[in-house]
Short mmCIF file of C-alpha atoms and ligand atoms in Angstrom, two decimals:
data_model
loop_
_atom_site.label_atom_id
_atom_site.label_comp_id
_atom_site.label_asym_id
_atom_site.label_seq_id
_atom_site.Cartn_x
_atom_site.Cartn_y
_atom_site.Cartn_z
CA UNK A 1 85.45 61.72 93.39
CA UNK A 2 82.70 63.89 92.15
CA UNK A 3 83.89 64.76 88.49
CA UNK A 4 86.93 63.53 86.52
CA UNK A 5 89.55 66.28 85.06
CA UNK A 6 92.23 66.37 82.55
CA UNK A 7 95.74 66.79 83.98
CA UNK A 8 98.36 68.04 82.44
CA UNK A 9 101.62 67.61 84.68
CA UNK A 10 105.18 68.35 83.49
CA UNK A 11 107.94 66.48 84.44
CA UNK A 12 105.77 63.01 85.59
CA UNK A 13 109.00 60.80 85.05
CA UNK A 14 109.85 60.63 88.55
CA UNK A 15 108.98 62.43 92.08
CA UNK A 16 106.30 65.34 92.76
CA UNK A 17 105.09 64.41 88.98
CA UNK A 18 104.92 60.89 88.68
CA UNK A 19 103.10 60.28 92.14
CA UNK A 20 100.55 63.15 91.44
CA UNK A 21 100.17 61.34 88.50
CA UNK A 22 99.26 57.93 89.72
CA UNK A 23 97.26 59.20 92.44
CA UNK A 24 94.93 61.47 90.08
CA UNK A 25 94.81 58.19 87.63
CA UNK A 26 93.74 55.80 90.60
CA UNK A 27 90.94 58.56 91.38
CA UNK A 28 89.57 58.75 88.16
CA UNK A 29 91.05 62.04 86.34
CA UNK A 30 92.84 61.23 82.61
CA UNK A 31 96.41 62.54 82.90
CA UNK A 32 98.86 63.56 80.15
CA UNK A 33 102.03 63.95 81.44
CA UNK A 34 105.07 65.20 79.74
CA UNK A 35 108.61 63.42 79.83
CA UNK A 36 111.79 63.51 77.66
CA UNK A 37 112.40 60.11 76.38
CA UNK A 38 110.13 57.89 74.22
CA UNK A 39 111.17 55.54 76.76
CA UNK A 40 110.13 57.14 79.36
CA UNK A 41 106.52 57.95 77.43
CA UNK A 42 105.53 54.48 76.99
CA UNK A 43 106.83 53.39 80.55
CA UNK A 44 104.50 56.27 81.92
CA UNK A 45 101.09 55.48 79.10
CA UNK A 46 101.86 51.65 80.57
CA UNK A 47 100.48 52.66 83.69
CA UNK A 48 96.83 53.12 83.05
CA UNK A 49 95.26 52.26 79.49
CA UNK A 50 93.13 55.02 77.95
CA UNK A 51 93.92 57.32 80.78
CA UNK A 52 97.73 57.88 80.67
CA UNK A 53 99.52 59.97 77.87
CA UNK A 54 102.38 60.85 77.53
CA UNK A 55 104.36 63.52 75.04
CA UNK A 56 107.91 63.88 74.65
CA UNK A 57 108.96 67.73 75.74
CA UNK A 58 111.51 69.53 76.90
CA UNK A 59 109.88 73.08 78.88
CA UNK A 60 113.22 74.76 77.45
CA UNK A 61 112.06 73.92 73.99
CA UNK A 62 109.49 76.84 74.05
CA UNK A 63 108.18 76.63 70.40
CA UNK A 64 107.18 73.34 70.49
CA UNK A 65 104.83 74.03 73.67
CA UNK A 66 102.15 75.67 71.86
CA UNK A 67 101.54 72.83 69.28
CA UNK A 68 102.11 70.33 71.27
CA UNK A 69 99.14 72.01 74.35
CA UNK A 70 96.82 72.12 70.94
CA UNK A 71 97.69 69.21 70.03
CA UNK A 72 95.96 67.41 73.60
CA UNK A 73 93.56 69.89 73.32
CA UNK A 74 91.96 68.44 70.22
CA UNK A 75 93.06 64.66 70.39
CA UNK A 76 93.04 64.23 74.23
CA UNK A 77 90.13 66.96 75.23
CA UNK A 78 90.25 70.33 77.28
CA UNK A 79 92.75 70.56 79.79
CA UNK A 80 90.58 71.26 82.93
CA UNK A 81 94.26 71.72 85.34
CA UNK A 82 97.96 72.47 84.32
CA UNK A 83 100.42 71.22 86.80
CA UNK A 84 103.84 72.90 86.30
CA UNK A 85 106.20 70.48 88.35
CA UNK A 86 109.22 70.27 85.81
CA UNK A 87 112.36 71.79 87.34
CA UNK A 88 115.46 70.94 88.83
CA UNK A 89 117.75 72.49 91.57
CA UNK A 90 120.82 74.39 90.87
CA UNK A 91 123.31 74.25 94.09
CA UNK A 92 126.57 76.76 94.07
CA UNK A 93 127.60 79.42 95.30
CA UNK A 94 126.52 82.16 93.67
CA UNK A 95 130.22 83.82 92.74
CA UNK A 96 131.28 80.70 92.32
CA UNK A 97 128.72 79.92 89.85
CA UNK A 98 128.29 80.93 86.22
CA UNK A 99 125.61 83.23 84.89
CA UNK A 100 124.84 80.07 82.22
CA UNK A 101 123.93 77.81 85.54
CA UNK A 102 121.86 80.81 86.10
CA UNK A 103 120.27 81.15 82.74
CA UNK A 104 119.50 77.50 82.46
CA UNK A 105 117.92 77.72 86.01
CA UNK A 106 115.49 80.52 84.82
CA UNK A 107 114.95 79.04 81.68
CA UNK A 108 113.68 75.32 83.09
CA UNK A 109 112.03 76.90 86.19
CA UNK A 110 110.37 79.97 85.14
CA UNK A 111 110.74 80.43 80.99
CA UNK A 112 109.59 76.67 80.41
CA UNK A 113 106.83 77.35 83.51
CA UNK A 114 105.43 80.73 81.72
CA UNK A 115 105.65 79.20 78.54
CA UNK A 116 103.44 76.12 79.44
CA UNK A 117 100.70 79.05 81.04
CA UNK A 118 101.14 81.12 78.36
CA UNK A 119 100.05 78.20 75.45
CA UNK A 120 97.47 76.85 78.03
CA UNK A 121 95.27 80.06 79.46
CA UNK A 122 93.75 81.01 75.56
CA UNK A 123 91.64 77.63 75.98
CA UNK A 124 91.50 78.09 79.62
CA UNK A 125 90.04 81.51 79.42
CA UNK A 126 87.78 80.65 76.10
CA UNK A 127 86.20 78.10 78.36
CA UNK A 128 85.70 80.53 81.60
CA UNK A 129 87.52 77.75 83.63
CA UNK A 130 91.12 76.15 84.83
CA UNK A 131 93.41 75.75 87.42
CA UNK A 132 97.10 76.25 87.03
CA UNK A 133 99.54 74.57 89.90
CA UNK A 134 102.95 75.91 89.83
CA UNK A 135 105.33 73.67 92.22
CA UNK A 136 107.40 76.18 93.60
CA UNK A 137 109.13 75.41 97.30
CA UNK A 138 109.44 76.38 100.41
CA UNK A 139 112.78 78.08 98.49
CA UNK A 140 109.82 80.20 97.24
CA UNK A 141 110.05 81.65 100.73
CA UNK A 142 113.09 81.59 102.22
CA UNK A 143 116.41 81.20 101.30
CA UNK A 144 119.68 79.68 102.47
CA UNK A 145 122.94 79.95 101.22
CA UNK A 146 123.99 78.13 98.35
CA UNK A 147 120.69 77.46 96.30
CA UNK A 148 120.52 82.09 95.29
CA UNK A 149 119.78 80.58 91.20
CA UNK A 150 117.33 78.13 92.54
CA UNK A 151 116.07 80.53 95.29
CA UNK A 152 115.67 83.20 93.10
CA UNK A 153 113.46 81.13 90.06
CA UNK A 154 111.49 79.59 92.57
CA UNK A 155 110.69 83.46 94.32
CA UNK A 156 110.14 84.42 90.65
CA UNK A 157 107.76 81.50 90.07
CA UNK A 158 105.96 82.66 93.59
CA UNK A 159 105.73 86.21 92.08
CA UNK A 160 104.35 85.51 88.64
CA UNK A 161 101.92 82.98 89.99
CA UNK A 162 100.43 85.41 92.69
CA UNK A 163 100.44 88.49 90.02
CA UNK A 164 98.28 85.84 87.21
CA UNK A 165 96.12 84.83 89.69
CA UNK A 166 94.91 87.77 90.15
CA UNK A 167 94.72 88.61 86.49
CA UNK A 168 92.69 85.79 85.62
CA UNK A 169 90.41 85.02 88.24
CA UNK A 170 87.58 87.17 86.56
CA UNK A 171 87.81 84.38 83.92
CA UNK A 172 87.23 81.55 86.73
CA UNK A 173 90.76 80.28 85.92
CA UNK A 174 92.52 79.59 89.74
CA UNK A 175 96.40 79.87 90.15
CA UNK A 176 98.09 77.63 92.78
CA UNK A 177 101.64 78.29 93.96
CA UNK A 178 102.54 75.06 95.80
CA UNK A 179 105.59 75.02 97.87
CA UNK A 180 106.99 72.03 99.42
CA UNK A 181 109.85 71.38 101.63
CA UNK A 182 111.99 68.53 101.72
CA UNK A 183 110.51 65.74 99.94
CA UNK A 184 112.02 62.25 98.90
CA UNK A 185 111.95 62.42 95.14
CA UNK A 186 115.22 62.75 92.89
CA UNK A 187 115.50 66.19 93.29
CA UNK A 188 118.85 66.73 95.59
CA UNK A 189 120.20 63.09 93.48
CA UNK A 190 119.99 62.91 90.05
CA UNK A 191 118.56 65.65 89.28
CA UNK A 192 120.40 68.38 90.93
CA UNK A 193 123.05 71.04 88.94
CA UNK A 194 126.26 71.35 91.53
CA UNK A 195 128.45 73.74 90.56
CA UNK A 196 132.12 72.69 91.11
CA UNK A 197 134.17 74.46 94.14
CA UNK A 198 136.90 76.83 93.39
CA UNK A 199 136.84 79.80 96.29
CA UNK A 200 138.46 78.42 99.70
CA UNK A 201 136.94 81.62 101.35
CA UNK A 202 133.13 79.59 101.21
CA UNK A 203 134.63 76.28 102.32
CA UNK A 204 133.49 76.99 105.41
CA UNK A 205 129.91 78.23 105.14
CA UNK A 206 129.28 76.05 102.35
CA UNK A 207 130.92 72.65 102.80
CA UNK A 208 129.02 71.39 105.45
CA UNK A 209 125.73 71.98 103.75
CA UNK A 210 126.29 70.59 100.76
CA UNK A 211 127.34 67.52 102.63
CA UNK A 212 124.52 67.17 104.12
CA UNK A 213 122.09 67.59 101.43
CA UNK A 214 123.66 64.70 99.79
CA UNK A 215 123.95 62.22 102.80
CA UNK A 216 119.92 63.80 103.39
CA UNK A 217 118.86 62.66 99.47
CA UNK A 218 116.01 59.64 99.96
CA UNK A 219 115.72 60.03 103.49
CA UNK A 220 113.78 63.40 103.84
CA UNK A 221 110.74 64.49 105.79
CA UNK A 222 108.29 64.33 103.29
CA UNK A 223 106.61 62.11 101.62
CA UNK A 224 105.68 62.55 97.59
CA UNK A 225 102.54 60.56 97.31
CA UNK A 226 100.89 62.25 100.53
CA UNK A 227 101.77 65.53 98.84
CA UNK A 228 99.83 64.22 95.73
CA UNK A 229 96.62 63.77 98.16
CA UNK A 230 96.85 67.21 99.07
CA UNK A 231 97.43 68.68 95.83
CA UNK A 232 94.77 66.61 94.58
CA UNK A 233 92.33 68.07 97.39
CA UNK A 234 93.53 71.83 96.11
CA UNK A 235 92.94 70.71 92.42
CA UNK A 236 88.74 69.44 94.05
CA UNK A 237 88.46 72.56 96.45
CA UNK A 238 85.99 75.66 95.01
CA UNK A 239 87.94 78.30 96.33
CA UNK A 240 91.71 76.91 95.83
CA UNK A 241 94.10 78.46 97.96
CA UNK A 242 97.12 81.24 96.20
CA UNK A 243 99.77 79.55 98.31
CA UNK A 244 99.81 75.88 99.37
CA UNK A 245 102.71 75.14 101.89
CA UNK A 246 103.47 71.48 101.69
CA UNK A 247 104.85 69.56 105.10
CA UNK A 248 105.80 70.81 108.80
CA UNK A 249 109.63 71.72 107.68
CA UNK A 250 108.07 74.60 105.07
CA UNK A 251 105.42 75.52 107.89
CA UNK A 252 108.25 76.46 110.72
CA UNK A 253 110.60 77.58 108.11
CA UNK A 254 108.35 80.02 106.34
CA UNK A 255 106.47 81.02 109.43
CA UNK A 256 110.05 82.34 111.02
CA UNK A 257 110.59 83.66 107.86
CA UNK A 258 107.46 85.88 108.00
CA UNK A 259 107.98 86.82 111.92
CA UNK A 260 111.70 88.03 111.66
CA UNK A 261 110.37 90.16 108.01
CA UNK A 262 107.49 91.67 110.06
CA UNK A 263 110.29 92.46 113.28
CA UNK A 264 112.54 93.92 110.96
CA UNK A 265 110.05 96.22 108.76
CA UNK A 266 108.66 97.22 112.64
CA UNK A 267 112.64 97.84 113.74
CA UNK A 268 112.39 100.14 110.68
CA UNK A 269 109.22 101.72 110.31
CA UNK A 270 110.24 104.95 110.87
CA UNK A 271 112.82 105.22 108.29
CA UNK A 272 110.50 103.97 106.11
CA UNK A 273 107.81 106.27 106.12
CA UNK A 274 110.79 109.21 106.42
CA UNK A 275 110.10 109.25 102.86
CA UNK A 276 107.15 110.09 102.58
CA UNK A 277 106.16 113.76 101.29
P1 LIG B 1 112.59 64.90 90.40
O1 LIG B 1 112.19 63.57 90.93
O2 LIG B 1 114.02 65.12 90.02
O3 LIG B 1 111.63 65.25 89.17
C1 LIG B 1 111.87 66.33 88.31
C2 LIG B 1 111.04 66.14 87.06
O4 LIG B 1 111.20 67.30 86.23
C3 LIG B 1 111.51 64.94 86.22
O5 LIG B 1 110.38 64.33 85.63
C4 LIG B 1 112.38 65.61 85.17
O6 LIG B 1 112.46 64.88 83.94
C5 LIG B 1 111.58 66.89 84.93
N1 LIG B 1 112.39 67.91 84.27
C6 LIG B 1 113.54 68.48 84.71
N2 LIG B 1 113.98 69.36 83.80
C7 LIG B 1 113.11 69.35 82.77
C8 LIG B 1 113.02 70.03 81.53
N3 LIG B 1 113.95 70.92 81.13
N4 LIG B 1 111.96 69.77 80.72
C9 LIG B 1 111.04 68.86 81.07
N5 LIG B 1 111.07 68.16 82.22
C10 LIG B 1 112.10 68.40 83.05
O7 LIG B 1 112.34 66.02 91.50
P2 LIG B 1 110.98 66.61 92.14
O8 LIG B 1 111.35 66.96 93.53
O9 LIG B 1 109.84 65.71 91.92
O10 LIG B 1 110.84 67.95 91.31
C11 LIG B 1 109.59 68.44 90.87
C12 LIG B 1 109.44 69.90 91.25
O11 LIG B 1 109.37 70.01 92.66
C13 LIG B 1 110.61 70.78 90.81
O12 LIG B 1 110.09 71.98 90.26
C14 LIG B 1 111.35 71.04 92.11
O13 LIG B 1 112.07 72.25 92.08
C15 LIG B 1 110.19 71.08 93.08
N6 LIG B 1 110.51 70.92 94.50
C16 LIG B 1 111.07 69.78 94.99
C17 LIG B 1 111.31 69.65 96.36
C18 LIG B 1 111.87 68.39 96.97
O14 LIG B 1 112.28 68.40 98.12
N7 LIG B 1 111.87 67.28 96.29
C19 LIG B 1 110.99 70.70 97.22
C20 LIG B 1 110.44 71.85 96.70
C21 LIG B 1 110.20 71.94 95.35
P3 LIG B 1 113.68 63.86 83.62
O15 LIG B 1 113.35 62.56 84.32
O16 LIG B 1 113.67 63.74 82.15
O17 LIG B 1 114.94 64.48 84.16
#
């Protein structure tokens, strides 16, 4: 590895967070990651001496972020990358689902996300140099029914990434929206908000998916620590890319995706410009 950065990664308890984690420690770069149990902070610091910290936060707790980013600042050093991977998946229904499921959605995926930026670009942009990593998903992208809440925070994410990108890049700060598909991690087990069943008019559309993202949890496509590798190759790269898809499942998906959007605005284009004038 050429040079060694700080990390700072959210969530690095388990999944996407813990193996980017171990795989930027075994290259060289000092990583603080955050977690939510002093338990969990010294099992994570155990894992490399004088290059793993930890700090106890919750991205919902948004005025803690800002002391707590100063705080590594001064006793850790200058966070070179921010790695926004804390976040959890909300499945339901969406009429069947309360607008708190919602709200605590928004809050973990794209409040707690913004809040982490917003505390981390002043020293970012003082310096003239970063790179922010928002793990969004291929759910970014395209949707299915049953995940709208996590659908929509994760489009938001996409959105707000793309539109600071392009804000800060005359400051040499990067922005990375990194979408993965299907990865083994904890994310459709422990992890995941289901909201309980009560309309018998979705049993059919929705039964059989939920079923099978539970019998799929552990056993998907992906693999966590290979998307470390390539996260960690965005994180060396001198032009890093906007978007990062992240396995073959998001590449097909999101490709169709793109196709059937580009058929239907041609299906439509003269509608469209009616407007005009
Ligand atoms: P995971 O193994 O469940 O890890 C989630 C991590 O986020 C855990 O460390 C968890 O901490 C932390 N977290 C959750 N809510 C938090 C909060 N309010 N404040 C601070 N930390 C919080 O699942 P994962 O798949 O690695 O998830 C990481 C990211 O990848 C998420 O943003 C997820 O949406 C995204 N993603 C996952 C997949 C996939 O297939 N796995 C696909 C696309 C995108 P605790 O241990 O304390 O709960």
């Amino acid at each position: 590895m050429s040079s060694s950065k700080t990390l700072l990664i959210t969530g690095v308890s388990s999944g996407f967070g813990r193996a980017l984690a171990k795989e930027a420690l075994a290259v060289g770069h000092k990583v603080v990651g955050t977690v939510r149990s002093t338990e969990a902070k010294r099992d994570f610091e155990a894992l490399f001496a004088n290059a793993a910290f930890a700090r106890v936060l919750d991205v919902t707790d948004f005025d803690a972020i800002g002391g707590i980013v100063a705080e590594i600042e001064a006793s850790v050093g200058p966070i070179d990358v921010l790695v926004n991977n804390a976040g959890y998946g909300h499945e339901g229904i969406m009429e069947e689902s309360p607008l708190s499921e919602m709200r605590r959605q928004f809050d973990v995926n794209v409040f707690g996300t913004v809040a982490m930026m917003k505390a981390v670009l002043p020293f970012m942009r003082e310096r003239r140099r970063g790179h922010i990593l928002n793990i969004t998903s291929m759910g970014g992208h395209i949707t299915m029914p049953g995940i709208a809440y996590y659908c929509g925070s994760k489009f938001a994410l996409e959105g707000i990434s793309e539109a600071l990108g392009k804000e800060v890049k005359p400051f040499g700060i990067a922005v990375t929206a990194v979408a993965p598909g299907s990865f083994r991690t904890d994310w459709a087990g422990r992890s995941m908000a289901r909201t309980p069943r009560s309309i018998a008019d979705y049993d059919r559309i929705f039964d059989p998916i939920r079923k099978a993202r539970e019998e799929k949890s552990g056993k998907q496509l992906g693999d966590p620590q290979k998307a470390a590798c390539a996260m960690l190759a965005a994180i060396a790269a001198d032009c890093p890319p906007t978007h990062l898809l992240l396995g073959s499942d998001a590449l097909g998906l999101v490709r169709d995706k793109l196709s059937a959007l580009a058929e239907e605005i041609r299906a439509w284009e003269a509608v469209t410009v009616s407007t005009d004038g």
